[in-house]
Amino acid sequence: PLGSAGLYKRDNLEYPDVGFAFLPEFANKGYAFEAANAVMQFAAETLKIETIVGITIPENFSSIKLLKKLGLSEFGTYTYEDGEELLLFSN
């Protein structure tokens, strides 16, 4: 396995969020974009999901860049279940 990408439905988020995580040796090779983009397309075209969000820590510049490349824009903040404040992105 290289990593994973998919849709997650969190109890305190109204919409599903796109998530991705890849092993360090596979970072910066385009796999995360390719996988997450396929997830986004499947969600829109097959599942007919109109709104998808993404969350990340403010310091994760790679994830921020990828979320923006997927067509999501910074929308506000999201408080994770452990109290951590994350950036919230939405299409």
GROMACS .gro file of C-alpha atoms in nm:
model
   91
    1PRO     CA    1   0.000   0.000   0.000
    2LEU     CA    2   0.104   0.356  -0.079
    3GLY     CA    3  -0.159   0.523   0.136
    4SER     CA    4  -0.527   0.597   0.115
    5ALA     CA    5  -0.786   0.846  -0.006
    6GLY     CA    6  -1.158   0.850   0.047
    7LEU     CA    7  -1.466   1.023   0.178
    8TYR     CA    8  -1.531   1.043   0.549
    9LYS     CA    9  -1.853   1.139   0.724
   10ARG     CA   10  -1.779   1.291   1.063
   11ASP     CA   11  -2.056   1.323   1.319
   12ASN     CA   12  -2.017   1.697   1.365
   13LEU     CA   13  -1.964   1.795   0.999
   14GLU     CA   14  -2.267   1.852   0.781
   15TYR     CA   15  -2.096   1.727   0.463
   16PRO     CA   16  -1.853   1.444   0.386
   17ASP     CA   17  -1.486   1.536   0.376
   18VAL     CA   18  -1.220   1.418   0.138
   19GLY     CA   19  -0.928   1.264   0.321
   20PHE     CA   20  -0.589   1.139   0.210
   21ALA     CA   21  -0.276   1.004   0.373
   22PHE     CA   22   0.029   0.857   0.206
   23LEU     CA   23   0.346   0.700   0.336
   24PRO     CA   24   0.642   0.943   0.340
   25GLU     CA   25   0.829   0.763   0.062
   26PHE     CA   26   0.536   0.828  -0.171
   27ALA     CA   27   0.492   1.196  -0.087
   28ASN     CA   28   0.529   1.464  -0.357
   29LYS     CA   29   0.486   1.218  -0.644
   30GLY     CA   30   0.131   1.315  -0.743
   31TYR     CA   31  -0.036   1.007  -0.594
   32ALA     CA   32  -0.240   1.204  -0.339
   33PHE     CA   33  -0.380   1.435  -0.606
   34GLU     CA   34  -0.455   1.150  -0.844
   35ALA     CA   35  -0.635   0.946  -0.578
   36ALA     CA   36  -0.819   1.236  -0.412
   37ASN     CA   37  -0.923   1.379  -0.749
   38ALA     CA   38  -1.070   1.039  -0.846
   39VAL     CA   39  -1.259   1.034  -0.515
   40MET     CA   40  -1.394   1.385  -0.583
   41GLN     CA   41  -1.504   1.289  -0.935
   42PHE     CA   42  -1.673   0.969  -0.817
   43ALA     CA   43  -1.850   1.160  -0.538
   44ALA     CA   44  -1.980   1.424  -0.780
   45GLU     CA   45  -2.064   1.209  -1.083
   46THR     CA   46  -2.172   0.877  -0.935
   47LEU     CA   47  -2.285   0.958  -0.581
   48LYS     CA   48  -2.424   1.299  -0.681
   49ILE     CA   49  -2.271   1.467  -0.375
   50GLU     CA   50  -2.274   1.841  -0.433
   51THR     CA   51  -2.077   1.963  -0.132
   52ILE     CA   52  -1.751   1.811  -0.013
   53VAL     CA   53  -1.525   1.961   0.251
   54GLY     CA   54  -1.167   1.908   0.358
   55ILE     CA   55  -0.988   1.968   0.688
   56THR     CA   56  -0.623   2.004   0.780
   57ILE     CA   57  -0.396   2.159   1.039
   58PRO     CA   58  -0.284   2.513   0.951
   59GLU     CA   59   0.081   2.403   0.933
   60ASN     CA   60   0.022   2.133   0.670
   61PHE     CA   61   0.104   2.340   0.364
   62SER     CA   62   0.111   2.034   0.135
   63SER     CA   63  -0.246   1.939   0.226
   64ILE     CA   64  -0.362   2.301   0.193
   65LYS     CA   65  -0.210   2.317  -0.154
   66LEU     CA   66  -0.371   1.985  -0.251
   67LEU     CA   67  -0.715   2.083  -0.119
   68LYS     CA   68  -0.698   2.402  -0.325
   69LYS     CA   69  -0.582   2.206  -0.631
   70LEU     CA   70  -0.890   1.984  -0.585
   71GLY     CA   71  -1.108   2.294  -0.618
   72LEU     CA   72  -1.178   2.356  -0.250
   73SER     CA   73  -1.147   2.702  -0.093
   74GLU     CA   74  -1.072   2.793   0.266
   75PHE     CA   75  -1.408   2.838   0.434
   76GLY     CA   76  -1.334   2.878   0.804
   77THR     CA   77  -1.229   2.655   1.091
   78TYR     CA   78  -1.339   2.320   1.229
   79THR     CA   79  -1.290   2.198   1.585
   80TYR     CA   80  -1.190   1.832   1.578
   81GLU     CA   81  -1.329   1.591   1.839
   82ASP     CA   82  -1.010   1.625   2.048
   83GLY     CA   83  -1.046   2.006   2.053
   84GLU     CA   84  -0.782   2.073   1.787
   85GLU     CA   85  -0.863   2.373   1.564
   86LEU     CA   86  -0.833   2.285   1.193
   87LEU     CA   87  -0.878   2.476   0.870
   88LEU     CA   88  -1.201   2.396   0.686
   89PHE     CA   89  -1.220   2.394   0.307
   90SER     CA   90  -1.529   2.355   0.087
   91ASN     CA   91  -1.624   2.348  -0.279
   0.00000   0.00000   0.00000
